[in-house]
Every structure is written in structure tokens, then in C-alpha cells.
PDB file of C-alpha atoms in Angstrom:
ATOM      1  CA  GLU A   1     -24.560   8.991  51.828  1.00  0.00           C
ATOM      2  CA  THR A   2     -24.294  12.703  52.724  1.00  0.00           C
ATOM      3  CA  ILE A   3     -21.007  14.589  52.565  1.00  0.00           C
ATOM      4  CA  ILE A   4     -20.737  18.203  53.698  1.00  0.00           C
ATOM      5  CA  ASN A   5     -17.324  19.807  53.501  1.00  0.00           C
ATOM      6  CA  THR A   6     -17.577  23.483  54.324  1.00  0.00           C
ATOM      7  CA  GLU A   7     -16.450  26.114  56.798  1.00  0.00           C
ATOM      8  CA  ARG A   8     -19.989  27.395  57.338  1.00  0.00           C
ATOM      9  CA  LEU A   9     -23.383  25.865  56.634  1.00  0.00           C
ATOM     10  CA  ASP A  10     -26.481  27.452  58.180  1.00  0.00           C
ATOM     11  CA  ILE A  11     -29.788  25.726  57.597  1.00  0.00           C
ATOM     12  CA  GLN A  12     -32.970  27.240  58.926  1.00  0.00           C
ATOM     13  CA  ASP A  13     -36.565  26.141  58.691  1.00  0.00           C
ATOM     14  CA  LYS A  14     -38.001  26.962  55.227  1.00  0.00           C
ATOM     15  CA  THR A  15     -34.575  28.093  54.013  1.00  0.00           C
ATOM     16  CA  VAL A  16     -33.028  25.012  52.434  1.00  0.00           C
ATOM     17  CA  GLY A  17     -34.834  21.827  51.464  1.00  0.00           C
ATOM     18  CA  ILE A  18     -32.974  19.206  49.493  1.00  0.00           C
ATOM     19  CA  ALA A  19     -34.483  15.803  48.685  1.00  0.00           C
ATOM     20  CA  SER A  20     -37.059  16.096  51.411  1.00  0.00           C
ATOM     21  CA  THR A  21     -38.673  12.788  52.281  1.00  0.00           C
ATOM     22  CA  ASN A  22     -41.846  14.554  53.402  1.00  0.00           C
ATOM     23  CA  ALA A  23     -43.724  16.501  50.753  1.00  0.00           C
ATOM     24  CA  PRO A  24     -43.974  20.131  51.849  1.00  0.00           C
ATOM     25  CA  THR A  25     -47.402  21.655  52.238  1.00  0.00           C
ATOM     26  CA  SER A  26     -48.325  24.705  50.212  1.00  0.00           C
ATOM     27  CA  THR A  27     -47.841  26.808  53.356  1.00  0.00           C
ATOM     28  CA  SER A  28     -44.346  25.542  54.133  1.00  0.00           C
ATOM     29  CA  GLN A  29     -43.376  25.588  50.462  1.00  0.00           C
ATOM     30  CA  ASP A  30     -44.255  29.274  49.967  1.00  0.00           C
ATOM     31  CA  ASP A  31     -41.130  31.450  50.067  1.00  0.00           C
ATOM     32  CA  ALA A  32     -38.940  28.392  50.564  1.00  0.00           C
ATOM     33  CA  GLY A  33     -35.559  28.723  48.999  1.00  0.00           C
ATOM     34  CA  ILE A  34     -31.851  29.194  49.432  1.00  0.00           C
ATOM     35  CA  ILE A  35     -29.994  32.098  50.980  1.00  0.00           C
ATOM     36  CA  ILE A  36     -26.363  32.359  49.937  1.00  0.00           C
ATOM     37  CA  TYR A  37     -24.225  34.408  52.308  1.00  0.00           C
ATOM     38  CA  GLY A  38     -21.266  36.372  51.023  1.00  0.00           C
ATOM     39  CA  GLU A  39     -20.329  39.935  50.235  1.00  0.00           C
ATOM     40  CA  THR A  40     -23.983  40.442  49.317  1.00  0.00           C
ATOM     41  CA  ASP A  41     -26.665  38.015  50.451  1.00  0.00           C
ATOM     42  CA  VAL A  42     -28.464  36.305  47.565  1.00  0.00           C
ATOM     43  CA  ASN A  43     -31.955  34.919  47.947  1.00  0.00           C
ATOM     44  CA  ILE A  44     -33.347  32.288  45.607  1.00  0.00           C
ATOM     45  CA  LEU A  45     -36.964  31.897  46.619  1.00  0.00           C
ATOM     46  CA  TYR A  46     -39.833  29.819  45.295  1.00  0.00           C
ATOM     47  CA  ASP A  47     -43.050  31.696  44.522  1.00  0.00           C
ATOM     48  CA  ARG A  48     -45.857  29.170  44.816  1.00  0.00           C
ATOM     49  CA  ASP A  49     -48.448  31.381  43.088  1.00  0.00           C
ATOM     50  CA  LYS A  50     -46.253  31.886  40.015  1.00  0.00           C
ATOM     51  CA  ALA A  51     -44.616  28.445  40.186  1.00  0.00           C
ATOM     52  CA  ALA A  52     -41.310  30.210  39.628  1.00  0.00           C
ATOM     53  CA  LEU A  53     -38.002  30.962  41.294  1.00  0.00           C
ATOM     54  CA  GLY A  54     -37.096  34.543  42.147  1.00  0.00           C
ATOM     55  CA  ILE A  55     -33.565  35.846  42.507  1.00  0.00           C
ATOM     56  CA  ASN A  56     -32.939  39.116  44.373  1.00  0.00           C
ATOM     57  CA  THR A  57     -29.813  40.085  42.420  1.00  0.00           C
ATOM     58  CA  SER A  58     -28.489  40.106  38.863  1.00  0.00           C
ATOM     59  CA  LEU A  59     -28.154  36.808  37.089  1.00  0.00           C
ATOM     60  CA  HIS A  60     -25.040  36.421  34.952  1.00  0.00           C
ATOM     61  CA  VAL A  61     -24.941  33.491  32.569  1.00  0.00           C
ATOM     62  CA  SER A  62     -21.944  32.545  30.460  1.00  0.00           C
ATOM     63  CA  GLY A  63     -22.836  30.349  27.544  1.00  0.00           C
ATOM     64  CA  VAL A  64     -26.109  29.783  25.752  1.00  0.00           C
ATOM     65  CA  THR A  65     -29.402  30.053  27.622  1.00  0.00           C
ATOM     66  CA  THR A  66     -32.488  28.407  26.159  1.00  0.00           C
ATOM     67  CA  CYS A  67     -35.940  29.573  27.229  1.00  0.00           C
ATOM     68  CA  GLY A  68     -38.357  26.837  26.256  1.00  0.00           C
ATOM     69  CA  ALA A  69     -41.551  28.748  27.013  1.00  0.00           C
ATOM     70  CA  GLY A  70     -40.354  32.247  26.096  1.00  0.00           C
ATOM     71  CA  LEU A  71     -39.013  35.217  28.008  1.00  0.00           C
ATOM     72  CA  SER A  72     -41.372  37.674  29.657  1.00  0.00           C
ATOM     73  CA  LEU A  73     -40.360  41.109  30.900  1.00  0.00           C
ATOM     74  CA  ALA A  74     -42.593  43.535  32.769  1.00  0.00           C
ATOM     75  CA  ASP A  75     -43.487  46.924  31.259  1.00  0.00           C
ATOM     76  CA  SER A  76     -40.561  49.361  31.069  1.00  0.00           C
ATOM     77  CA  VAL A  77     -37.992  46.621  31.764  1.00  0.00           C
ATOM     78  CA  LYS A  78     -35.358  46.916  29.046  1.00  0.00           C
ATOM     79  CA  ALA A  79     -33.664  43.978  27.352  1.00  0.00           C
ATOM     80  CA  LYS A  80     -30.141  45.358  26.898  1.00  0.00           C
ATOM     81  CA  PHE A  81     -27.561  44.071  24.445  1.00  0.00           C
ATOM     82  CA  GLY A  82     -23.871  44.902  24.134  1.00  0.00           C
ATOM     83  CA  ASP A  83     -21.208  45.521  26.778  1.00  0.00           C
ATOM     84  CA  SER A  84     -22.715  48.863  27.778  1.00  0.00           C
ATOM     85  CA  GLY A  85     -26.355  48.133  26.883  1.00  0.00           C
ATOM     86  CA  ASP A  86     -26.173  50.112  23.629  1.00  0.00           C
ATOM     87  CA  LEU A  87     -29.162  48.314  22.110  1.00  0.00           C
ATOM     88  CA  ARG A  88     -32.384  48.288  24.123  1.00  0.00           C
ATOM     89  CA  ILE A  89     -35.760  46.714  23.370  1.00  0.00           C
ATOM     90  CA  PHE A  90     -38.701  47.376  25.660  1.00  0.00           C
ATOM     91  CA  HIS A  91     -42.389  48.181  26.033  1.00  0.00           C
ATOM     92  CA  ASP A  92     -43.527  50.966  28.380  1.00  0.00           C
ATOM     93  CA  GLY A  93     -47.159  49.864  28.672  1.00  0.00           C
ATOM     94  CA  SER A  94     -48.255  52.099  25.786  1.00  0.00           C
ATOM     95  CA  HIS A  95     -45.515  51.968  23.147  1.00  0.00           C
ATOM     96  CA  SER A  96     -42.819  49.530  21.987  1.00  0.00           C
ATOM     97  CA  TYR A  97     -39.241  50.668  21.408  1.00  0.00           C
ATOM     98  CA  VAL A  98     -36.031  49.542  19.723  1.00  0.00           C
ATOM     99  CA  GLN A  99     -33.331  52.024  20.742  1.00  0.00           C
ATOM    100  CA  ASP A 100     -29.755  52.069  19.495  1.00  0.00           C
ATOM    101  CA  GLY A 101     -27.493  54.380  21.487  1.00  0.00           C
ATOM    102  CA  GLY A 102     -24.209  52.972  20.233  1.00  0.00           C
ATOM    103  CA  THR A 103     -21.581  54.482  18.001  1.00  0.00           C
ATOM    104  CA  GLY A 104     -22.494  52.454  14.903  1.00  0.00           C
ATOM    105  CA  ASP A 105     -25.597  52.113  12.759  1.00  0.00           C
ATOM    106  CA  LEU A 106     -28.708  50.096  13.543  1.00  0.00           C
ATOM    107  CA  LEU A 107     -28.637  47.535  10.725  1.00  0.00           C
ATOM    108  CA  ILE A 108     -31.499  45.313   9.616  1.00  0.00           C
ATOM    109  CA  ASP A 109     -30.306  42.665   7.159  1.00  0.00           C
ATOM    110  CA  GLY A 110     -32.490  40.530   4.943  1.00  0.00           C
ATOM    111  CA  SER A 111     -33.102  39.603   1.327  1.00  0.00           C
ATOM    112  CA  ILE A 112     -36.617  41.033   1.691  1.00  0.00           C
ATOM    113  CA  VAL A 113     -37.235  43.448   4.587  1.00  0.00           C
ATOM    114  CA  LYS A 114     -40.788  44.416   5.478  1.00  0.00           C
ATOM    115  CA  LEU A 115     -42.352  46.846   7.930  1.00  0.00           C
ATOM    116  CA  ARG A 116     -45.859  45.561   8.630  1.00  0.00           C
ATOM    117  CA  ASN A 117     -48.897  46.283  10.750  1.00  0.00           C
ATOM    118  CA  ALA A 118     -49.273  44.649  14.162  1.00  0.00           C
ATOM    119  CA  GLY A 119     -51.371  41.808  12.761  1.00  0.00           C
ATOM    120  CA  GLY A 120     -48.798  41.040  10.068  1.00  0.00           C
ATOM    121  CA  THR A 121     -51.471  41.376   7.388  1.00  0.00           C
ATOM    122  CA  LYS A 122     -50.461  44.646   5.690  1.00  0.00           C
ATOM    123  CA  ASP A 123     -47.084  45.807   4.375  1.00  0.00           C
ATOM    124  CA  TYR A 124     -46.094  49.450   4.879  1.00  0.00           C
ATOM    125  CA  VAL A 125     -42.617  49.205   3.336  1.00  0.00           C
ATOM    126  CA  VAL A 126     -41.098  46.347   1.320  1.00  0.00           C
ATOM    127  CA  ALA A 127     -37.408  46.481   0.382  1.00  0.00           C
ATOM    128  CA  THR A 128     -36.170  43.659  -1.878  1.00  0.00           C
ATOM    129  CA  ASP A 129     -32.464  42.928  -2.353  1.00  0.00           C
ATOM    130  CA  GLY A 130     -31.393  43.798  -5.920  1.00  0.00           C
ATOM    131  CA  ALA A 131     -34.863  45.057  -6.803  1.00  0.00           C
ATOM    132  CA  ASP A 132     -37.355  47.704  -5.749  1.00  0.00           C
ATOM    133  CA  VAL A 133     -38.315  49.472  -2.567  1.00  0.00           C
ATOM    134  CA  GLN A 134     -42.028  50.086  -2.315  1.00  0.00           C
ATOM    135  CA  LEU A 135     -44.217  52.186  -0.065  1.00  0.00           C
ATOM    136  CA  ASN A 136     -47.801  51.105   0.436  1.00  0.00           C
ATOM    137  CA  TYR A 137     -50.969  52.845   1.503  1.00  0.00           C
ATOM    138  CA  ASN A 138     -53.487  50.442   3.061  1.00  0.00           C
ATOM    139  CA  ASN A 139     -51.485  47.527   1.580  1.00  0.00           C
ATOM    140  CA  ILE A 140     -51.662  48.950  -1.961  1.00  0.00           C
ATOM    141  CA  LYS A 141     -48.363  49.842  -3.670  1.00  0.00           C
ATOM    142  CA  ARG A 142     -48.287  53.603  -4.305  1.00  0.00           C
ATOM    143  CA  PHE A 143     -44.583  54.435  -4.700  1.00  0.00           C
ATOM    144  CA  GLU A 144     -41.630  52.299  -5.772  1.00  0.00           C
ATOM    145  CA  THR A 145     -38.121  52.636  -7.031  1.00  0.00           C
ATOM    146  CA  ALA A 146     -37.685  51.510 -10.629  1.00  0.00           C
ATOM    147  CA  SER A 147     -34.976  49.574 -12.452  1.00  0.00           C
ATOM    148  CA  ALA A 148     -33.144  50.961 -15.486  1.00  0.00           C
ATOM    149  CA  ASP A 149     -35.387  48.737 -17.665  1.00  0.00           C
ATOM    150  CA  GLU A 150     -38.397  50.624 -16.326  1.00  0.00           C
ATOM    151  CA  GLY A 151     -36.800  54.009 -16.913  1.00  0.00           C
ATOM    152  CA  GLY A 152     -35.027  54.259 -13.565  1.00  0.00           C
ATOM    153  CA  GLY A 153     -36.189  56.681 -10.904  1.00  0.00           C
ATOM    154  CA  VAL A 154     -39.567  56.000  -9.345  1.00  0.00           C
ATOM    155  CA  ILE A 155     -42.995  54.727 -10.315  1.00  0.00           C
ATOM    156  CA  VAL A 156     -46.033  56.309  -8.714  1.00  0.00           C
ATOM    157  CA  THR A 157     -49.400  54.566  -8.768  1.00  0.00           C
ATOM    158  CA  GLY A 158     -52.190  57.081  -8.374  1.00  0.00           C
ATOM    159  CA  LYS A 159     -52.178  60.874  -8.395  1.00  0.00           C
ATOM    160  CA  ILE A 160     -49.262  63.097  -7.446  1.00  0.00           C
ATOM    161  CA  VAL A 161     -50.498  66.077  -5.480  1.00  0.00           C
ATOM    162  CA  GLY A 162     -48.225  69.034  -4.862  1.00  0.00           C
ATOM    163  CA  THR A 163     -47.817  72.767  -5.282  1.00  0.00           C
ATOM    164  CA  ALA A 164     -44.782  72.720  -7.594  1.00  0.00           C
ATOM    165  CA  ALA A 165     -42.413  70.333  -9.375  1.00  0.00           C
ATOM    166  CA  THR A 166     -39.208  70.582 -11.367  1.00  0.00           C
ATOM    167  CA  ILE A 167     -38.584  67.869 -13.943  1.00  0.00           C
ATOM    168  CA  GLY A 168     -35.081  67.543 -15.306  1.00  0.00           C
ATOM    169  CA  SER A 169     -33.082  70.726 -15.728  1.00  0.00           C
ATOM    170  CA  GLY A 170     -35.613  72.987 -17.336  1.00  0.00           C
ATOM    171  CA  VAL A 171     -39.277  72.050 -16.899  1.00  0.00           C
ATOM    172  CA  THR A 172     -41.001  73.595 -13.881  1.00  0.00           C
ATOM    173  CA  ILE A 173     -44.676  73.113 -13.122  1.00  0.00           C
ATOM    174  CA  ASN A 174     -46.320  75.477 -10.641  1.00  0.00           C
ATOM    175  CA  ASN A 175     -49.784  75.351  -9.228  1.00  0.00           C
TER     176      ASN A 175
END
């Protein structure tokens, strides 16, 4: 049974195919799709080479969207978050960016927060909730904040190189 209840329905060759009884060939299938007429025409076209649908306008989704195989964006295409796109994440072909242009802070929450190398094998910075913050050189701890039990302040592993230092309120060391 087929029921069509509409004021206008235009179907053209290679424009709309629904439950076709004949399997389309790769030639007739290429660029097949749906054109939706309205204030702005919308094209939903099948790209045979990419095995994907293309949409020639913005896609607005209300609700949760699940991407089972991941989400891929071309270079310099920004993933924008917030009503005015305040938070942007993108890659320009050479560098990767996380940009916050909003009025608030960029917050990273975690019980242990690490900044690591691209391979995930070396820690640059490790900040532990209720404990120390450490800075590493080539994955070796060189500088860390210290608890009151350890004298407070900082602990340095290795040499301190500088031209001058003031310790406390009265001891100055000059080179």
C-alpha cells in the first residue's frame, strides 16, 4: 500500500529512490538522493566513493547523537561548543588547538591531570588532587610542590642554575 498526501511531490530520475525493486547500478546510484524544496533547497546526496551521505546545509540535531565509528572533521574545520561557539577544537593541518573565547575560565577537572607527549608515554606535568604538582624533563621528575611534612614549598631534583637567589627575608646569593 502506498499513501501520498501532499500538496507538491516532484520525483525526478536519480532524485528519490525508495524501496526500489531493481537494484541500482553504481552509475545510477552515484549522486542519488533527496532534494527538499523550501525556503532554501536542501540536498541529501549519496557519495558512492565514500559510501556516505552528504548534506548541503547545516544539520541541527536535538537530543543525543551517537557516532559508532567516530567523528572525522577536515583540517581547519572547528568543532564548536556553546551557544555562540565559545569553545573550539580543531587541527589546521600543522597544529592542534583548544581555544576558549568565552567569558569564563577553561577548566580541566580530574583527580590526577596529566599533560603528556603525543604517544602517551611521557608525562610533562602531573597534578594530583590533594598532593603534589610535578614538572618532568624527559619523563624524569625535576620540580614538585611539597607538603608541609616535607617542609612545604618545592623540591628540586638536580641542579638549580641561576644568576641570583633570595632565600627568606635576608639571605641573598649572587653569581
